[in-house]
Short mmCIF file of C-alpha atoms in Angstrom, two decimals:
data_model
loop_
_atom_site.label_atom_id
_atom_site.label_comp_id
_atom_site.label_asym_id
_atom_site.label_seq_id
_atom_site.Cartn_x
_atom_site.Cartn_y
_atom_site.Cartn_z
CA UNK E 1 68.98 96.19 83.70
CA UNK E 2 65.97 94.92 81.70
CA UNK E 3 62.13 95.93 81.15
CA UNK E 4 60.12 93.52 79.75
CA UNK E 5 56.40 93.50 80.03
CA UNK E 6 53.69 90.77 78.79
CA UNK E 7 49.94 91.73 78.35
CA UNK E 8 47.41 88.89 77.52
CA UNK E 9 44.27 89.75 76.55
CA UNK E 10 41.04 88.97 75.11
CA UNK E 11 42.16 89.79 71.85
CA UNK E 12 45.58 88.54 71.71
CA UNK E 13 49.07 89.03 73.05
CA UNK E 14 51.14 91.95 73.40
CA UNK E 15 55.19 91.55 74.19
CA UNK E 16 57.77 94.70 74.45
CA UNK E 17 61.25 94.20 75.26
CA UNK E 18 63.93 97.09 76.06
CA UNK E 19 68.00 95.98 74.49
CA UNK E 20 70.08 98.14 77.16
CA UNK E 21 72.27 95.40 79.35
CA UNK E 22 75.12 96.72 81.35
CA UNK E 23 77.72 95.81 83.73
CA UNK E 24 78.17 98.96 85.55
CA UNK E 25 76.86 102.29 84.39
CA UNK E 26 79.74 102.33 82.24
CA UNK E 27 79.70 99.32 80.01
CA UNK E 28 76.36 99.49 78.16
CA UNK E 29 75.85 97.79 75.58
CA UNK E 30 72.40 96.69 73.39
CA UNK E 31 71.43 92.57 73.08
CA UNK E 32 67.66 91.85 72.19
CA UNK E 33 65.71 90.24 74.51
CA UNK E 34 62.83 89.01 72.90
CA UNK E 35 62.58 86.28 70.67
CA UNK E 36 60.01 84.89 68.60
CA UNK E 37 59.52 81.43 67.37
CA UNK E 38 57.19 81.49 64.60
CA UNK E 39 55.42 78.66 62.46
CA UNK E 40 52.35 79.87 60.68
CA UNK E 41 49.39 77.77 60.81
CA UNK E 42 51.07 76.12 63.53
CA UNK E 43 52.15 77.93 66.67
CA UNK E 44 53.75 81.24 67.60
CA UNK E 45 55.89 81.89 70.56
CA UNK E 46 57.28 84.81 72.29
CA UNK E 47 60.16 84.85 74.76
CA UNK E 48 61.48 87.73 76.59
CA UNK E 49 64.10 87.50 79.28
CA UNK E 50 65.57 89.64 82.25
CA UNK E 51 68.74 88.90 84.49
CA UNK E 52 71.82 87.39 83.81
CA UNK E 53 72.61 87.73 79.88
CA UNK E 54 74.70 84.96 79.63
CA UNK E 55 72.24 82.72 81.63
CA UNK E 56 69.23 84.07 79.47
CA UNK E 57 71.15 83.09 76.31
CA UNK E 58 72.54 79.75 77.30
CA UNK E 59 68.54 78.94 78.69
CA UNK E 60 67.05 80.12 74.92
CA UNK E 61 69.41 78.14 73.31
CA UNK E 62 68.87 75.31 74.84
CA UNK E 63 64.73 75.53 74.46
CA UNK E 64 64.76 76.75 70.72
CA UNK E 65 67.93 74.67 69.09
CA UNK E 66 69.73 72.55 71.24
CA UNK E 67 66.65 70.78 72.86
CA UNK E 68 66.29 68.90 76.40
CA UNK E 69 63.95 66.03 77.68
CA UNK E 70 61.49 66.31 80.46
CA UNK E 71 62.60 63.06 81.91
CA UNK E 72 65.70 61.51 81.09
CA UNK E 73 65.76 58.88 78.24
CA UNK E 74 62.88 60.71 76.04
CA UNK E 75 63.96 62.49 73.21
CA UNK E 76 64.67 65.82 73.03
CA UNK E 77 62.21 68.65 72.97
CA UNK E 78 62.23 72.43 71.98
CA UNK E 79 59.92 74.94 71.54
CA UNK E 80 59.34 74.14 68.22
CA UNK E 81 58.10 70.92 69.17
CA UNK E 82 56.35 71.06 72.39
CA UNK E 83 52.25 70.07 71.70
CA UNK E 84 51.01 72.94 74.00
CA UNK E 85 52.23 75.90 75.37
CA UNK E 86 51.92 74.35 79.00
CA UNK E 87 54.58 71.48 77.66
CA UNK E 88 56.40 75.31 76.20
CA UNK E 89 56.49 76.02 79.96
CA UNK E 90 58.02 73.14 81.34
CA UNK E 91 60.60 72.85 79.04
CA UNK E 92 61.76 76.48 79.62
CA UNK E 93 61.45 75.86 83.79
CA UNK E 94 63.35 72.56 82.43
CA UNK E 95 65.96 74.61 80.57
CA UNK E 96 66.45 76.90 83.31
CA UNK E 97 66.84 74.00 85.83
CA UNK E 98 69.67 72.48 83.22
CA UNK E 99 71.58 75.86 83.24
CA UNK E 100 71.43 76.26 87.05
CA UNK E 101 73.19 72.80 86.98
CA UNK E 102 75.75 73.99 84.98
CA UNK E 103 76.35 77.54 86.01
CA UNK E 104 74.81 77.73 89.64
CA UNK E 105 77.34 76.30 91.73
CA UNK E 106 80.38 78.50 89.89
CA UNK E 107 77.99 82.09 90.16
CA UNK E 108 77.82 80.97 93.64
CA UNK E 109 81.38 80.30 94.09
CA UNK E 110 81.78 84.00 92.53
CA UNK E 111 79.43 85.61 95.12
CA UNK E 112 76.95 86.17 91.95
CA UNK E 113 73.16 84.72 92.26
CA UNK E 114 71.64 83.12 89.53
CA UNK E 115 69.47 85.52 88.45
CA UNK E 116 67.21 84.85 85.64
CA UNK E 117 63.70 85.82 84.62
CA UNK E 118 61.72 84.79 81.75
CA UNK E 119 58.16 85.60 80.17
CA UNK E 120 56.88 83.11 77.74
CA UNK E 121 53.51 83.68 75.98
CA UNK E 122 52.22 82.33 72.44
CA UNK E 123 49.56 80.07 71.03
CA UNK E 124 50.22 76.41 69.28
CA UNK E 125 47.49 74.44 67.13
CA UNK E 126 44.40 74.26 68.99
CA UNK E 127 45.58 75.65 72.50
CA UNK E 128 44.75 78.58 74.31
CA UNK E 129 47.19 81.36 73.75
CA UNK E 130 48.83 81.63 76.81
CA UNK E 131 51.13 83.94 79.23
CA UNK E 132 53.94 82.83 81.78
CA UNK E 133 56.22 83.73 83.95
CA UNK E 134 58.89 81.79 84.45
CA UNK E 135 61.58 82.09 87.85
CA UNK E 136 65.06 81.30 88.61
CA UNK E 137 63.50 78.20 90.08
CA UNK E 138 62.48 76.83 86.77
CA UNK E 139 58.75 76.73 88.25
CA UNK E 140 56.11 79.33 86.79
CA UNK E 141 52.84 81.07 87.15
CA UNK E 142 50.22 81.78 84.70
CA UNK E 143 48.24 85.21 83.44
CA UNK E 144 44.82 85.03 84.27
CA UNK E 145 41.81 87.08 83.49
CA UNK E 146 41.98 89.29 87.12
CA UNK E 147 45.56 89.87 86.07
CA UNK E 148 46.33 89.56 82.57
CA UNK E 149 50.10 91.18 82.41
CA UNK E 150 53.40 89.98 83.49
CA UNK E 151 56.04 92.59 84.27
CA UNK E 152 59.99 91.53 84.28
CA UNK E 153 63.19 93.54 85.57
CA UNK E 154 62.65 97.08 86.82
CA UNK E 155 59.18 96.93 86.57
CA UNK E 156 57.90 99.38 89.17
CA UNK E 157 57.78 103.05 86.85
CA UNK E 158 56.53 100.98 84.43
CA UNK E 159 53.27 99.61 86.40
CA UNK E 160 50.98 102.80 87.54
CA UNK E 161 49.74 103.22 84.34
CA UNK E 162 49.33 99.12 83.72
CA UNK E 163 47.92 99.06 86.65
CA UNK E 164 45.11 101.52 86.28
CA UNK E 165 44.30 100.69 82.66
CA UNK E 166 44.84 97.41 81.80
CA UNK E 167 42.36 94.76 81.99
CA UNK E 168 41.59 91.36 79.87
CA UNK E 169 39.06 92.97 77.81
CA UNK E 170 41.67 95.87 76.42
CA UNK E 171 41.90 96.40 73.16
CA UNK E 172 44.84 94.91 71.71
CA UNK E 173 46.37 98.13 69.86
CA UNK E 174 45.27 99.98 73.72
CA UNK E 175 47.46 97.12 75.02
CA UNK E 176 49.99 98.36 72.58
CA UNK E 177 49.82 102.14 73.71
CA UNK E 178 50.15 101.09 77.43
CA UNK E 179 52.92 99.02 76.74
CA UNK E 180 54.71 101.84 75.05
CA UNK E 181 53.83 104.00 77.90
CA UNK E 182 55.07 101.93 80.50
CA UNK E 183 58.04 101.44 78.88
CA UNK E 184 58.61 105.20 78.46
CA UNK E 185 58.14 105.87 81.80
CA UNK E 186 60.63 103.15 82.73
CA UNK E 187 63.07 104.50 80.48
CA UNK E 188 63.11 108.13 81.38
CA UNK E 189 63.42 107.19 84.76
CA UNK E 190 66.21 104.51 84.63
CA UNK E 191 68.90 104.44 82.25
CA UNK E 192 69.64 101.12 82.38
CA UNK E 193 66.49 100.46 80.32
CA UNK E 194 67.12 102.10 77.17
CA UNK E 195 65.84 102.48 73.17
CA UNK E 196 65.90 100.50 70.59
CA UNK E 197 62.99 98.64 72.33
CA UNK E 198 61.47 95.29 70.35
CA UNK E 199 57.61 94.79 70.32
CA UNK E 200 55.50 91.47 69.04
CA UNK E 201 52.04 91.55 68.55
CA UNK E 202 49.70 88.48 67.75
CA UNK E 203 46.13 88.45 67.37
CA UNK E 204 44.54 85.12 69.20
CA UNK E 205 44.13 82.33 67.14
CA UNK E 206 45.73 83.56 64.29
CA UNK E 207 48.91 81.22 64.31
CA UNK E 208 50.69 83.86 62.97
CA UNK E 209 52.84 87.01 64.11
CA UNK E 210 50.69 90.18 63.45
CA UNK E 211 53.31 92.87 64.11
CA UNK E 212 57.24 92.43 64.74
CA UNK E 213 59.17 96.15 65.18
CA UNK E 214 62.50 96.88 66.51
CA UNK E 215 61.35 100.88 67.85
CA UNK E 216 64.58 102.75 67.45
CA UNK E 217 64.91 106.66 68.91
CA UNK E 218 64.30 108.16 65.56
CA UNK E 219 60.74 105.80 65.46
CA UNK E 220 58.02 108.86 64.56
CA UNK E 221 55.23 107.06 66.35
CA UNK E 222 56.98 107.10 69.39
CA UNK E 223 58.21 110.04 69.67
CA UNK E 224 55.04 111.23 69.36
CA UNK E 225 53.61 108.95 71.90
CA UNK E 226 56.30 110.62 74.53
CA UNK E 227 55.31 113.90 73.76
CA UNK E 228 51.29 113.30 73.90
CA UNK E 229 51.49 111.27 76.96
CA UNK E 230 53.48 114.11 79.04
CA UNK E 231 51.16 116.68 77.16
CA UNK E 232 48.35 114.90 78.24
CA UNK E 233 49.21 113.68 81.91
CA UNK E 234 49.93 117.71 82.18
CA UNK E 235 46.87 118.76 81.03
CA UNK E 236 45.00 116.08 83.52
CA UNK E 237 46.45 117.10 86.35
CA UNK E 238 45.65 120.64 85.82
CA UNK E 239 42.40 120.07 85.02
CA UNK E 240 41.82 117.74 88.53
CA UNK E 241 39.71 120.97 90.84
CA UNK E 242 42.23 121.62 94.00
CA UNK E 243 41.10 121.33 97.23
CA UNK E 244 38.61 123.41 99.51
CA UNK E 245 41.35 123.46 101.86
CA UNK E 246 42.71 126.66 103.02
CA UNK E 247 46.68 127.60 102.17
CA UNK M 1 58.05 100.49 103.74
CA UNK M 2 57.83 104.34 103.42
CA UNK M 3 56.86 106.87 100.80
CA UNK M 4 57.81 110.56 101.89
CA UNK M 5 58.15 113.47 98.89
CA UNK M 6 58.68 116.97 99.39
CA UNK M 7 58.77 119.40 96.84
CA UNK M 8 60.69 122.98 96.93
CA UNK M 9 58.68 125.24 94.51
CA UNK M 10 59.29 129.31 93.71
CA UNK M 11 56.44 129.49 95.77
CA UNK M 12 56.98 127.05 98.73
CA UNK M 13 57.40 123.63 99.82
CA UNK M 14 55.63 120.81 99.62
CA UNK M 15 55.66 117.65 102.30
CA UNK M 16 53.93 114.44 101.91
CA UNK M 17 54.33 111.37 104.20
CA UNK M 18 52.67 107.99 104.31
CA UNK M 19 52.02 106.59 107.87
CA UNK M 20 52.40 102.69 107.15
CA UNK M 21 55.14 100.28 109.15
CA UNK M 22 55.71 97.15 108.81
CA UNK M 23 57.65 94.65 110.53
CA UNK M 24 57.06 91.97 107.77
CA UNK M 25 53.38 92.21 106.01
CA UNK M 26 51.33 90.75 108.92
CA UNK M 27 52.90 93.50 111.54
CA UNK M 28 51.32 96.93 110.42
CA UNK M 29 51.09 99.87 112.64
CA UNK M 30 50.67 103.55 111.92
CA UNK M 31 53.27 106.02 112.72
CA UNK M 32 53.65 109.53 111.74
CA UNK M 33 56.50 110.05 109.90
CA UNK M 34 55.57 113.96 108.99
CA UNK M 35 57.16 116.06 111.94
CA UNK M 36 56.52 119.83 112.09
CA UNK M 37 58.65 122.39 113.76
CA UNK M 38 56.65 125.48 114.20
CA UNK M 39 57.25 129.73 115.22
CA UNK M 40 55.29 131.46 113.34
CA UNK M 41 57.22 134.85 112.61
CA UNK M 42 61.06 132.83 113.01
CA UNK M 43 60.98 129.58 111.45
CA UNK M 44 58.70 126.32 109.82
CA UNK M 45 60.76 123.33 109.68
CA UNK M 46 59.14 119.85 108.36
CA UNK M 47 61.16 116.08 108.61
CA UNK M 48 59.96 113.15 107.11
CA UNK M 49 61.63 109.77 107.54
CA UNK M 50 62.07 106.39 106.05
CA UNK M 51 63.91 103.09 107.10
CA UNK M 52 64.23 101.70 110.51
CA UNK M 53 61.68 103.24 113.04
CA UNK M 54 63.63 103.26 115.90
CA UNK M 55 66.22 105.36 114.73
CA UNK M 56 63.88 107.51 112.78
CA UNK M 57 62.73 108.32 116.22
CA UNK M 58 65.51 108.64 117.94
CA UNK M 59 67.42 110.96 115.59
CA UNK M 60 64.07 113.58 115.50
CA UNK M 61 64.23 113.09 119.69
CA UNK M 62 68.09 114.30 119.69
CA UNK M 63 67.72 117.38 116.96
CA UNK M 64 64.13 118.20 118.36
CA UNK M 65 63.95 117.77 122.25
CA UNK M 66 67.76 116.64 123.20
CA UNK M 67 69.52 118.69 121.26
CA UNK M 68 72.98 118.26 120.45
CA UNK M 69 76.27 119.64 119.44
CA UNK M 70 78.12 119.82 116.45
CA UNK M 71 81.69 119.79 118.56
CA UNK M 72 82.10 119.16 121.62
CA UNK M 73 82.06 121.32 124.40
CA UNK M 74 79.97 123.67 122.30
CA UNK M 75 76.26 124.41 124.02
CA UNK M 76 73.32 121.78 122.86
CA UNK M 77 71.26 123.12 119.76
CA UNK M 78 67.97 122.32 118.62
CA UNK M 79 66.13 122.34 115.52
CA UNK M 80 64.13 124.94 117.42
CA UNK M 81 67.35 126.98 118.35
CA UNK M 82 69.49 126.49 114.91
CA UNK M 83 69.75 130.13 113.10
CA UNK M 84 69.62 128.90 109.50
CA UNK M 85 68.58 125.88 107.21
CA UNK M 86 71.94 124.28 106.33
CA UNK M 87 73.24 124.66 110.27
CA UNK M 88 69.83 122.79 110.82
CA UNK M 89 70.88 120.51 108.11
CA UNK M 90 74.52 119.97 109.81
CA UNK M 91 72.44 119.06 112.91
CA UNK M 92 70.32 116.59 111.21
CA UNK M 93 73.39 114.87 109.83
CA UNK M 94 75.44 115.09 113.31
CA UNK M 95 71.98 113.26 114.71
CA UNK M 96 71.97 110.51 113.00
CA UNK M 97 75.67 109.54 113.51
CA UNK M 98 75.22 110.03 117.01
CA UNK M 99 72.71 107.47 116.58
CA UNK M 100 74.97 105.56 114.38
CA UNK M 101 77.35 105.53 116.81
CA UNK M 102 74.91 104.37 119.66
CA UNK M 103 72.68 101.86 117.78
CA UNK M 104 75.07 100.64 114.61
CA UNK M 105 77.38 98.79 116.05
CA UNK M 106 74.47 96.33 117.80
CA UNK M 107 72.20 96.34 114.59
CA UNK M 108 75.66 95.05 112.53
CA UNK M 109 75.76 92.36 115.09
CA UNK M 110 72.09 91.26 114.01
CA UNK M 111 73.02 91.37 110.67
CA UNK M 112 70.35 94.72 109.79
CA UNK M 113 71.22 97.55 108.29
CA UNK M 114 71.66 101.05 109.72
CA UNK M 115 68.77 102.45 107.56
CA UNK M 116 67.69 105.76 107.76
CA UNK M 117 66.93 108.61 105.59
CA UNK M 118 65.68 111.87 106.23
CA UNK M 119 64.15 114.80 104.16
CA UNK M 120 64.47 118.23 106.10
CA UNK M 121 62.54 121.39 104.03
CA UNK M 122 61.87 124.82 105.51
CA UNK M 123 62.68 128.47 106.50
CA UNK M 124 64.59 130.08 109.06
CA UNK M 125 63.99 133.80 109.93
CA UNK M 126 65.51 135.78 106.58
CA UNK M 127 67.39 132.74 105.31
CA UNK M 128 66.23 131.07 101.96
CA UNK M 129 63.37 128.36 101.95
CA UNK M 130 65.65 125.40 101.81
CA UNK M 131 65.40 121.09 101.06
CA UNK M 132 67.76 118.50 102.13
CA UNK M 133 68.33 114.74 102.16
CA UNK M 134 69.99 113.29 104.68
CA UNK M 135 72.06 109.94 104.14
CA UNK M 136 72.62 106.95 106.73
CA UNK M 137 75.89 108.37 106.80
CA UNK M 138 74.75 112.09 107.88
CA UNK M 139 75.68 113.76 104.66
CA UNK M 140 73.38 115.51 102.68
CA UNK M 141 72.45 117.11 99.21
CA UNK M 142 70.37 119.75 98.84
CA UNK M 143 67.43 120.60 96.28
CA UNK M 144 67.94 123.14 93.14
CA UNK M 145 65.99 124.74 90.43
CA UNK M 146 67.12 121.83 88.20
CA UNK M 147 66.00 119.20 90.60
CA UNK M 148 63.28 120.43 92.97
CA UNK M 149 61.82 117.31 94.56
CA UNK M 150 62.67 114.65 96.86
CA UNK M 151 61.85 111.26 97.53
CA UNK M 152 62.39 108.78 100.41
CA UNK M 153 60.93 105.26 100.72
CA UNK M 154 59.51 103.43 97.96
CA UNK M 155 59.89 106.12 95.66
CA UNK M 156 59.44 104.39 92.00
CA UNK M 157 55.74 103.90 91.56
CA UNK M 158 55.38 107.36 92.29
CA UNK M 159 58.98 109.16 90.29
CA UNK M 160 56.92 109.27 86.88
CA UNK M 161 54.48 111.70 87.66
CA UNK M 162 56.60 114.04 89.21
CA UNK M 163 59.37 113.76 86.87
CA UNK M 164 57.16 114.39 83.70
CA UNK M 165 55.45 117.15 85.68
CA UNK M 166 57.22 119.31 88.37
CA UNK M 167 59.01 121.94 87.72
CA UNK M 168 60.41 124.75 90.59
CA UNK M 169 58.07 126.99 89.18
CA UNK M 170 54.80 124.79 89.56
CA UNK M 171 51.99 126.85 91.16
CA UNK M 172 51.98 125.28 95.12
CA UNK M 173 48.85 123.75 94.58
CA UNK M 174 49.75 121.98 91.49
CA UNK M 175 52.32 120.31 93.15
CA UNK M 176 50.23 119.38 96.19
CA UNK M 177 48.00 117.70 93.74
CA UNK M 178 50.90 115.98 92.08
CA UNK M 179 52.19 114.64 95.65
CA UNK M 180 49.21 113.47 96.43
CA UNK M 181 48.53 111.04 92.65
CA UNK M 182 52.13 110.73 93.39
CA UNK M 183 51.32 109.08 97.03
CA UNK M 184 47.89 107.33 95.08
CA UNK M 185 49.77 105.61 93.05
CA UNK M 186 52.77 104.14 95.14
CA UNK M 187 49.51 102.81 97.51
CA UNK M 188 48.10 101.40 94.65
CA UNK M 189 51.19 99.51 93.68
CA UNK M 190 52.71 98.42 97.38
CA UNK M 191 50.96 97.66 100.29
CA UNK M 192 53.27 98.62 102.62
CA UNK M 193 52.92 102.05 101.73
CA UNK M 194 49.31 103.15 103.24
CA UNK M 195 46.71 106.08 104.07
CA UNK M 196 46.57 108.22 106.24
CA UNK M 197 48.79 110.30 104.77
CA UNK M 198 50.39 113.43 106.27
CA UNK M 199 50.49 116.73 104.48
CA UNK M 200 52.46 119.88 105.28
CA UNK M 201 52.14 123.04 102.78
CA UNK M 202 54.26 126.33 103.11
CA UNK M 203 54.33 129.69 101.72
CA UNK M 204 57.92 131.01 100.75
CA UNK M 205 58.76 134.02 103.57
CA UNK M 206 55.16 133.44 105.76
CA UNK M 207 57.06 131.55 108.56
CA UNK M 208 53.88 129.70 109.28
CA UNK M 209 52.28 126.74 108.56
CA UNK M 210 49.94 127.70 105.56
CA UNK M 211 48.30 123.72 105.44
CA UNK M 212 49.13 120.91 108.26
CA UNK M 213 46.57 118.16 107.51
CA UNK M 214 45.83 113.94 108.11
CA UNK M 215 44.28 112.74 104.90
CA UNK M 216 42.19 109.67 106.05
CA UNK M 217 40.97 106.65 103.94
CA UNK M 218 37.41 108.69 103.85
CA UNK M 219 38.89 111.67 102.80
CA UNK M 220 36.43 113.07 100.21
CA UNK M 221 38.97 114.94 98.03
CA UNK M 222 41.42 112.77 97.75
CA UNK M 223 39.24 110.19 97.01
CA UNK M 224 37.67 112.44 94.21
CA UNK M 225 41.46 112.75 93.29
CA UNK M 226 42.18 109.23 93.15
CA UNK M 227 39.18 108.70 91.03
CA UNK M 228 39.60 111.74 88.85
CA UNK M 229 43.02 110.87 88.39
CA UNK M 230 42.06 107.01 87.21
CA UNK M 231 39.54 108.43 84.45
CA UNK M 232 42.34 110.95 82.91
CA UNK M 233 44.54 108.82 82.48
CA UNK M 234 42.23 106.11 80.87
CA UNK M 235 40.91 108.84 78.64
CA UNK M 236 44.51 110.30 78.09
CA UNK M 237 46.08 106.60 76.48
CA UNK M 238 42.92 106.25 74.79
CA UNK M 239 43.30 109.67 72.96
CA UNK M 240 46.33 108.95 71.41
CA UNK M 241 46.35 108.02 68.13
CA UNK M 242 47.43 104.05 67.53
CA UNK M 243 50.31 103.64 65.19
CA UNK M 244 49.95 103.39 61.34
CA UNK M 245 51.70 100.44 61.58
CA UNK M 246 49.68 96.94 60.47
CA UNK M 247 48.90 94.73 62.92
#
């Protein structure tokens, strides 16, 4: 399994990826999910993907190196090329459309669905930095300000805490806490979502990646973070006064 | 959809049940899924169920009002005649392949699922305070000291919480209030989990009912919990310290 989650904010984008895949509980094994294309001064991209690995590969390959057209006879795009992050979009529903051409109809044949989920969020040139989510379909949806994250593969441990806290006007490094958080919970509670984790920052308009970590198990910060969050979620629901009922 | 928990503490047991059905989101109805068996002095028996309604209710008719037997020819018992936790356990699981037996056969021909599950807590004269699951397929596992809670339903949103924070020896009213944020946030996160909720409370060796209450939607404490809740856990993320890392 897979958790990936997105937040956009006012101050700039926020992307943490676990690396656990597995077929079965017994053959685990640790890919990264997130990539980032970066050009400074020009445009920086982040991809994270959930569902099929071999699908999710074969899709990023095709948007970052290989390239595809929109339409046939124009020449082919990637990610590195695409004016806007909108144009970033349709190329990867584009990409994912190309792979379901290919693979679809022997997954299918196999009893398998094609199952594929992608997040896509980054700035180029002039354009608004921007957050997708991109389905199996190869159409996609777009962050807003009412709801500024984007949540991918076993996403529901992971969500209370988004839920509650996040907003558009978060503070980018608060962004970063709740993503760590979320991701915590996820992973204590299902162990196909599992450490080293990867986590991109980038500060709007900056055109440049602000912070790219791989967070292995022996990472200080979080293993601190674990250990104040359960402190603290202890302490707060000790200190909520019981009820006047009787028992 | 369903949320049901029940926890088994050193110092009694805790039952919590949502009331929402659905028969896709624009057929809600309210149901009680919390059902109390009651002699104060012999025995306090709770059930909660999730999955299909119909057989929910049929399987509490058969071990509540019917009664049955667990071989044949043997007199009909009750939940109300059974003289200890795990024989009232065996009943629960001979229920619901009776049902099986009646109903599965015509659901497989729809092409649903025979979906049913089924927590059973409580205490019978001088036997042990006892909690069970019971499976679609009438088998069941019981609660220990290593793993003293159990979910049915939509049980995710809500697993965090407990896991971080129960423990068999949490005071009774700690883990009421952790049932209910438990409960507060699954609502938050899925609609087709929804107030009122249903709350049973009971005191190891009283054999009676020490709480049996509806929370409604104007509940004053557990809106004051809900709220309460919100603003710890705001204050909690924002009290940990951000990383030293540059960004």
């Amino acid at each position: 399994m897979t958790y990936c989650v997105a937040l956009r904010l006012r101050g700039g984008l926020v992307m943490l990826a676990d690396t656990r895949t597995n077929a079965g509980v017994d053959n685990i094994s640790t890919f990264r999910k997130l990539t980032t294309i970066e050009r400074p001064g020009d445009r920086v991209i982040g991809i994270m993907t959930a569902g099929n690995l071999a699908l999710s590969q074969a899709i990023v390959n095709l948007v970052t190196e290989q390239g595809l057209s929109l339409h046939e006879g124009e020449p082919l795009e990637t990610l590195y090329t695409a004016p806007s992050m909108v144009r970033a979009a349709q190329l990867m529903g584009q990409a994912v459309r190309e792979i379901y051409k290919v693979d679809g109809p022997s997954l299918e044949a196999q009893s398998e669905t094609f199952n594929v989920s992608i997040l896509l969020g980054g700035q180029i040139g002039n354009g608004q930095l921007r957050l997708f989510q991109v389905y199996a379909a190869g159409n996609y949806i777009e962050a807003t300000e009412d709801t500024p994250y984007f949540q991918i593969g076993e996403h529901k441990y992971g969500k209370p805490i988004i839920d509650r806290a996040a907003t558009f006007e978060t503070d980018v490094g608060d962004a970063l806490k709740l993503a760590l958080i979320s991701m915590d919970s996820t992973i204590r509670s299902n162990l196909s979502v599992g450490l080293p984790i990867d986590l991109m920052v980038y500060r709007r308009d900056a055109l440049k990646v602000a912070l790219s970590r791989r967070i292995k198990d022996d990472d200080a910060y979080f293993k601190g973070l674990r250990q104040s969050w359960s402190d603290a979620l202890t302490r707060a629901y000790q200190a909520i006064p019981g009820p006047e009922w009787e028992f």
